[in-house]
Coordinates of C-alpha atoms in Angstrom, one line a residue:
X1 CA 167.6 156.6 -14.8
X2 CA 169.7 159.2 -16.5
X3 CA 173.1 157.8 -19.0
X4 CA 175.4 160.8 -18.1
X5 CA 178.2 159.0 -19.6
X6 CA 176.5 158.5 -22.6
X7 CA 175.0 161.9 -22.6
X8 CA 178.3 163.2 -22.3
X9 CA 179.8 161.7 -25.3
X10 CA 179.3 162.5 -29.1
X11 CA 175.2 163.4 -30.6
X12 CA 175.2 165.1 -33.7
X13 CA 176.4 163.4 -36.1
X14 CA 180.2 163.5 -37.2
X15 CA 181.5 164.7 -40.0
X16 CA 178.3 167.2 -39.1
X17 CA 175.9 167.4 -41.8
X18 CA 175.4 170.9 -41.6
X19 CA 178.9 172.7 -40.9
X20 CA 177.0 176.8 -41.2
X21 CA 174.7 175.2 -37.8
X22 CA 175.6 172.5 -36.8
X23 CA 178.5 172.3 -33.6
X24 CA 179.6 170.1 -30.7
X25 CA 182.4 170.8 -28.2
X26 CA 183.9 170.1 -25.0
X27 CA 184.5 173.0 -23.0
X28 CA 186.8 173.0 -20.0
X29 CA 188.5 175.9 -16.7
X30 CA 190.5 175.6 -13.8
X31 CA 192.0 177.6 -11.4
X32 CA 195.3 176.4 -10.3
X33 CA 197.0 177.4 -7.2
X34 CA 200.5 178.8 -9.5
X35 CA 197.1 182.1 -9.7
X36 CA 196.8 180.5 -13.9
X37 CA 193.2 180.5 -14.7
X38 CA 193.2 177.6 -18.0
X39 CA 189.8 177.6 -20.8
X40 CA 190.6 174.6 -23.1
X41 CA 187.2 174.1 -25.7
X42 CA 187.7 170.2 -27.5
X43 CA 185.3 171.5 -30.7
X44 CA 184.5 169.3 -33.7
X45 CA 183.0 171.7 -35.9
X46 CA 184.4 175.6 -33.7
X47 CA 181.0 178.2 -35.4
X48 CA 183.5 181.2 -34.1
X49 CA 186.3 180.1 -37.6
X50 CA 185.8 180.3 -41.7
X51 CA 185.5 178.1 -42.7
X52 CA 184.7 175.9 -39.4
X53 CA 186.1 173.5 -38.8
X54 CA 187.7 171.3 -35.6
X55 CA 189.5 172.9 -33.3
X56 CA 191.0 172.8 -30.2
X57 CA 191.3 176.9 -28.3
X58 CA 193.4 177.3 -25.3
X59 CA 193.8 180.0 -22.5
X60 CA 196.1 180.6 -20.1
X61 CA 195.5 184.1 -17.3
X62 CA 198.8 184.6 -15.7
X63 CA 198.8 185.8 -12.1
X64 CA 200.8 188.4 -13.8
X65 CA 198.6 189.3 -16.5
X66 CA 199.7 187.9 -19.7
X67 CA 196.9 186.5 -21.6
X68 CA 198.4 183.5 -23.5
X69 CA 195.5 182.7 -26.3
X70 CA 196.2 179.9 -29.5
X71 CA 193.8 178.0 -32.0
X72 CA 194.9 175.5 -33.8
X73 CA 192.5 174.1 -37.2
X74 CA 192.3 170.5 -38.1
X75 CA 190.5 168.8 -40.7
X76 CA 188.1 166.9 -40.0
X77 CA 190.5 162.7 -40.7
X78 CA 192.0 164.1 -37.3
X79 CA 188.7 163.5 -35.2
X80 CA 188.2 160.3 -33.3
X81 CA 184.8 160.3 -30.9
X82 CA 183.0 158.2 -29.2
X83 CA 179.0 157.7 -29.3
X84 CA 179.0 155.7 -26.1
X85 CA 180.9 158.2 -23.3
X86 CA 183.7 161.8 -23.6
X87 CA 186.4 159.9 -25.4
X88 CA 187.3 163.3 -28.2
X89 CA 190.3 163.2 -29.9
X90 CA 191.5 166.6 -32.3
X91 CA 194.1 165.7 -33.2
X92 CA 197.2 164.7 -30.1
X93 CA 194.5 166.5 -28.4
X94 CA 191.9 165.2 -26.8
X95 CA 189.4 165.0 -23.4
X96 CA 188.4 161.4 -21.6
X97 CA 186.0 159.9 -19.8
X98 CA 188.7 157.6 -17.4
X99 CA 186.2 156.5 -14.7
X100 CA 186.4 158.1 -11.4
X101 CA 187.6 161.5 -13.4
X102 CA 188.3 162.9 -17.0
X103 CA 192.1 163.4 -18.2
X104 CA 192.2 166.2 -20.4
X105 CA 195.2 167.3 -23.1
X106 CA 195.6 170.4 -24.9
X107 CA 199.4 171.6 -26.7
X108 CA 199.9 174.6 -28.5
X109 CA 202.3 176.1 -29.5
X110 CA 204.6 175.2 -26.2
X111 CA 201.5 175.7 -24.4
X112 CA 198.6 173.7 -23.0
X113 CA 197.4 171.2 -20.1
X114 CA 197.7 167.4 -19.5
X115 CA 195.5 167.6 -16.5
X116 CA 193.4 165.0 -14.8
X117 CA 189.7 166.9 -13.3
X118 CA 188.4 164.3 -10.4
X119 CA 184.1 163.7 -10.9
X120 CA 184.0 165.6 -7.3
X121 CA 180.6 166.8 -7.2
X122 CA 177.3 165.3 -9.7
X123 CA 176.6 165.7 -13.3
X124 CA 173.8 166.5 -15.0
X125 CA 172.2 167.0 -18.8
X126 CA 169.7 169.5 -19.3
X127 CA 166.8 166.1 -20.2
X128 CA 165.8 163.5 -18.7
X129 CA 164.7 161.5 -21.8
X130 CA 165.7 161.7 -24.8
X131 CA 162.6 163.2 -26.2
X132 CA 163.2 166.0 -24.4
X133 CA 166.3 166.5 -25.2
X134 CA 165.7 166.1 -28.4
X135 CA 163.2 169.1 -28.3
X136 CA 165.7 171.3 -25.9
X137 CA 167.8 174.0 -28.6
X138 CA 171.0 173.4 -27.2
X139 CA 171.8 169.7 -25.4
X140 CA 174.1 170.9 -22.2
X141 CA 175.6 168.1 -20.0
X142 CA 177.8 169.4 -16.7
X143 CA 180.0 166.6 -16.5
X144 CA 181.8 168.1 -13.6
X145 CA 179.6 171.5 -11.8
X146 CA 183.4 171.1 -9.3
X147 CA 185.8 169.1 -8.5
X148 CA 189.4 168.0 -8.0
X149 CA 192.1 168.7 -11.0
X150 CA 196.0 167.9 -10.9
X151 CA 198.2 167.5 -13.1
X152 CA 200.7 169.8 -15.6
X153 CA 201.0 173.3 -17.1
X154 CA 203.0 174.3 -19.2
X155 CA 203.8 177.5 -20.7
X156 CA 206.7 178.3 -23.1
X157 CA 207.4 174.6 -23.2
X158 CA 208.1 174.4 -19.7
X159 CA 205.8 172.2 -17.3
X160 CA 205.1 172.8 -13.6
X161 CA 202.6 170.5 -11.6
X162 CA 199.9 172.0 -10.3
X163 CA 197.2 171.3 -8.9
X164 CA 193.8 172.9 -8.4
X165 CA 189.6 173.7 -9.0
X166 CA 187.9 172.7 -12.2
X167 CA 184.4 172.7 -14.1
X168 CA 183.9 171.3 -17.4
X169 CA 180.6 170.4 -20.0
X170 CA 179.6 169.9 -22.7
X171 CA 177.0 171.1 -25.5
X172 CA 175.7 169.9 -29.2
X173 CA 172.8 171.8 -31.3
X174 CA 171.2 172.5 -34.8
X175 CA 170.3 175.8 -33.8
X176 CA 173.3 178.9 -33.6
X177 CA 174.0 179.2 -30.1
X178 CA 173.2 183.0 -30.2
X179 CA 170.0 182.6 -32.2
X180 CA 167.6 185.4 -30.8
X181 CA 169.7 187.0 -28.3
X182 CA 172.0 190.2 -28.0
X183 CA 174.4 188.9 -26.0
X184 CA 174.7 186.8 -22.5
X185 CA 176.4 186.3 -18.7
X186 CA 178.0 183.4 -17.8
X187 CA 180.2 181.2 -14.6
X188 CA 180.8 179.4 -11.8
X189 CA 180.8 180.2 -8.4
X190 CA 182.5 176.9 -5.7
X191 CA 182.8 177.1 -1.8
X192 CA 183.2 173.6 -0.2
X193 CA 179.5 172.8 0.3
X194 CA 178.3 174.4 -2.9
X195 CA 178.9 174.6 -6.8
X196 CA 176.4 177.2 -8.7
X197 CA 176.4 177.9 -12.4
X198 CA 174.4 181.0 -13.3
X199 CA 173.7 182.6 -16.8
X200 CA 171.5 185.9 -18.0
X201 CA 170.6 185.9 -21.3
X202 CA 169.7 189.3 -22.2
X203 CA 166.4 188.7 -25.3
X204 CA 166.5 191.1 -28.3
X205 CA 163.0 191.4 -27.3
X206 CA 161.8 190.6 -23.9
X207 CA 162.8 190.5 -19.8
X208 CA 166.5 188.9 -19.3
X209 CA 166.2 185.3 -18.8
X210 CA 168.4 184.4 -15.4
X211 CA 169.1 181.1 -14.3
X212 CA 171.0 179.7 -11.4
X213 CA 172.0 176.0 -10.6
X214 CA 173.0 175.3 -7.4
X215 CA 174.4 171.7 -6.6
X216 CA 175.9 170.1 -3.8
X217 CA 178.3 166.4 -4.0
X218 CA 174.6 164.7 -3.4
X219 CA 172.8 166.5 -6.7
X220 CA 171.3 169.8 -7.9
X221 CA 169.7 171.2 -4.9
X222 CA 168.0 174.9 -7.5
X223 CA 167.2 173.7 -10.5
X224 CA 165.4 176.1 -12.2
X225 CA 165.2 173.6 -15.5
X226 CA 163.1 170.5 -13.4
X227 CA 162.0 171.7 -10.0
X228 CA 160.4 174.7 -10.0
X229 CA 157.8 174.4 -7.4
X230 CA 157.9 176.8 -4.4
X231 CA 161.5 179.1 -6.2
X232 CA 161.9 182.2 -6.2
X233 CA 164.7 183.8 -9.0
X234 CA 165.4 187.4 -9.3
X235 CA 168.6 189.1 -10.2
X236 CA 170.1 192.2 -12.2
X237 CA 173.0 193.4 -13.7
X238 CA 174.2 197.3 -13.0
X239 CA 177.3 199.9 -13.1
X240 CA 176.6 200.0 -16.5
X241 CA 179.8 201.3 -19.7
X242 CA 178.2 202.6 -22.1
X243 CA 179.9 201.5 -25.8
X244 CA 182.4 204.5 -26.3
X245 CA 184.3 204.3 -23.1
X246 CA 184.4 200.1 -23.2
X247 CA 187.7 198.4 -24.6
X248 CA 185.5 196.1 -27.1
X249 CA 182.8 199.0 -28.7
X250 CA 179.9 197.7 -26.8
X251 CA 178.4 198.0 -23.8
X252 CA 178.3 195.9 -20.7
X253 CA 177.9 195.3 -16.9
X254 CA 180.6 195.0 -14.6
X255 CA 178.0 194.1 -11.7
X256 CA 176.1 191.4 -11.5
X257 CA 173.1 190.1 -8.6
X258 CA 171.6 187.0 -8.3
X259 CA 169.4 185.9 -5.4
X260 CA 166.7 182.2 -5.7
X261 CA 165.6 180.6 -3.0
X262 CA 163.5 177.2 -2.8
X263 CA 162.1 175.4 0.3
X264 CA 164.5 175.6 2.8
X265 CA 167.8 177.3 1.2
X266 CA 168.6 180.3 -0.4
X267 CA 171.6 181.7 -2.0
X268 CA 172.6 185.2 -2.8
X269 CA 175.4 186.6 -4.9
X270 CA 177.5 190.0 -5.9
X271 CA 179.8 189.6 -8.8
X272 CA 182.1 192.9 -9.2
X273 CA 184.6 192.9 -12.0
X274 CA 187.3 192.5 -10.4
X275 CA 189.7 193.3 -14.3
X276 CA 189.2 191.7 -17.7
X277 CA 192.2 188.6 -18.9
X278 CA 190.8 189.0 -22.0
X279 CA 189.3 191.1 -24.2
X280 CA 188.3 188.5 -27.4
X281 CA 188.5 190.6 -30.6
X282 CA 188.9 194.7 -31.4
X283 CA 184.5 194.9 -32.7
X284 CA 185.7 196.2 -36.5
X285 CA 186.5 192.0 -36.4
X286 CA 183.8 190.3 -35.0
X287 CA 181.0 192.7 -37.7
X288 CA 178.1 191.6 -38.7
X289 CA 177.5 188.1 -37.2
X290 CA 180.5 187.8 -35.2
X291 CA 180.4 186.9 -31.0
X292 CA 183.1 189.2 -29.8
X293 CA 183.5 187.8 -26.0
X294 CA 185.0 189.4 -22.7
X295 CA 186.3 187.1 -19.8
X296 CA 187.2 188.8 -16.6
X297 CA 187.7 188.3 -13.2
X298 CA 185.6 188.9 -10.6
X299 CA 185.1 190.4 -6.9
X300 CA 182.7 187.6 -5.7
X301 CA 180.1 188.2 -2.4
X302 CA 178.6 184.7 -1.7
X303 CA 175.2 184.4 1.3
X304 CA 174.4 180.9 2.0
X305 CA 171.3 179.7 3.9
X306 CA 170.5 176.2 5.1
X307 CA 168.0 175.8 7.2
X308 CA 167.5 179.2 9.1
X309 CA 171.8 179.3 9.4
X310 CA 173.8 181.8 6.8
X311 CA 177.2 180.9 5.5
X312 CA 179.5 183.7 3.9
X313 CA 181.7 183.4 1.5
X314 CA 184.9 186.0 0.1
X315 CA 185.8 184.5 -3.5
X316 CA 187.8 185.5 -7.4
X317 CA 187.0 183.9 -10.4
X318 CA 187.2 183.8 -14.1
X319 CA 183.6 184.7 -16.2
X320 CA 182.2 185.5 -19.2
X321 CA 179.8 188.0 -21.1
X322 CA 179.1 187.3 -24.8
X323 CA 177.4 189.2 -27.5
X324 CA 176.5 188.5 -31.2
X325 CA 176.6 191.8 -33.7
X326 CA 174.2 191.3 -36.5
X327 CA 174.2 194.7 -38.9
X328 CA 171.4 196.4 -37.3
X329 CA 173.0 196.6 -34.6
X330 CA 172.6 200.2 -32.7
X331 CA 174.7 200.8 -28.7
X332 CA 176.2 204.0 -27.9
X333 CA 178.7 205.1 -29.6
X334 CA 178.9 202.3 -31.9
X335 CA 176.4 201.7 -35.3
X336 CA 176.8 197.6 -36.3

């Protein structure tokens, strides 16, 4: 039986044995009833700062278009982690498993959250045994595919009681996430009965790699990692914006389509970019060896067919596109 509690605990030795390659973080995002979208990362060795060190990253995307972006760096003696469960403290901020919910706190320069995230959907981990996990380049636990959120949002020092829907996962490894990849698309889709975690990985060589994890409150419905028997999956990235036309200076697709079916279950969705909420860094500051990113709000159409009965949903959510930059990269309008 998989011990999800321990899978969400710290995995690597801390302090990190190799600060140039090792990484481990806990990630959270939520859509709140105020219209704000929030993203927090508690990192024990942030791979996107130099020199690498523990950080807390906070992003708040307000409904009026304002972006609040905060990054606080910490020394290793300000970090406390558990190897038994999710109980990570970085400075005064934390991510703690409290049984039926997670307690989450991040306060950065007068902005932040103090929230509870309830475990409404069951957890999932990429590996059923310690041996399987040891063979996987990047460890991944989805602690909460989808769950209710309640608590406090802080903007400009002003506290507001909020509710909403959230997601939380955990990654770790000793091989850079970007190894062999040119860029990737990643995000979640939520309906009342199902939660989707998708990705499209664009390798430097070879065909795009699609993944579509679908969960219900009873567990994984489509799991391309552990159950591929009878599974069909197709997808595409369309409506391309050239490097010379994009704000970041890198090409990306504004439309993503995916379809997955197995047995009597089928899901088909299309995500169209509504508007960008984040262009992470100017390209000139990233090259070479950077990881610039877009985040955007997407307009989503989701069709789910179960035992011949189809439901359609129109939703909005936060999505991201991350790039890896090398000195020899060349695009239309950009030379690395």
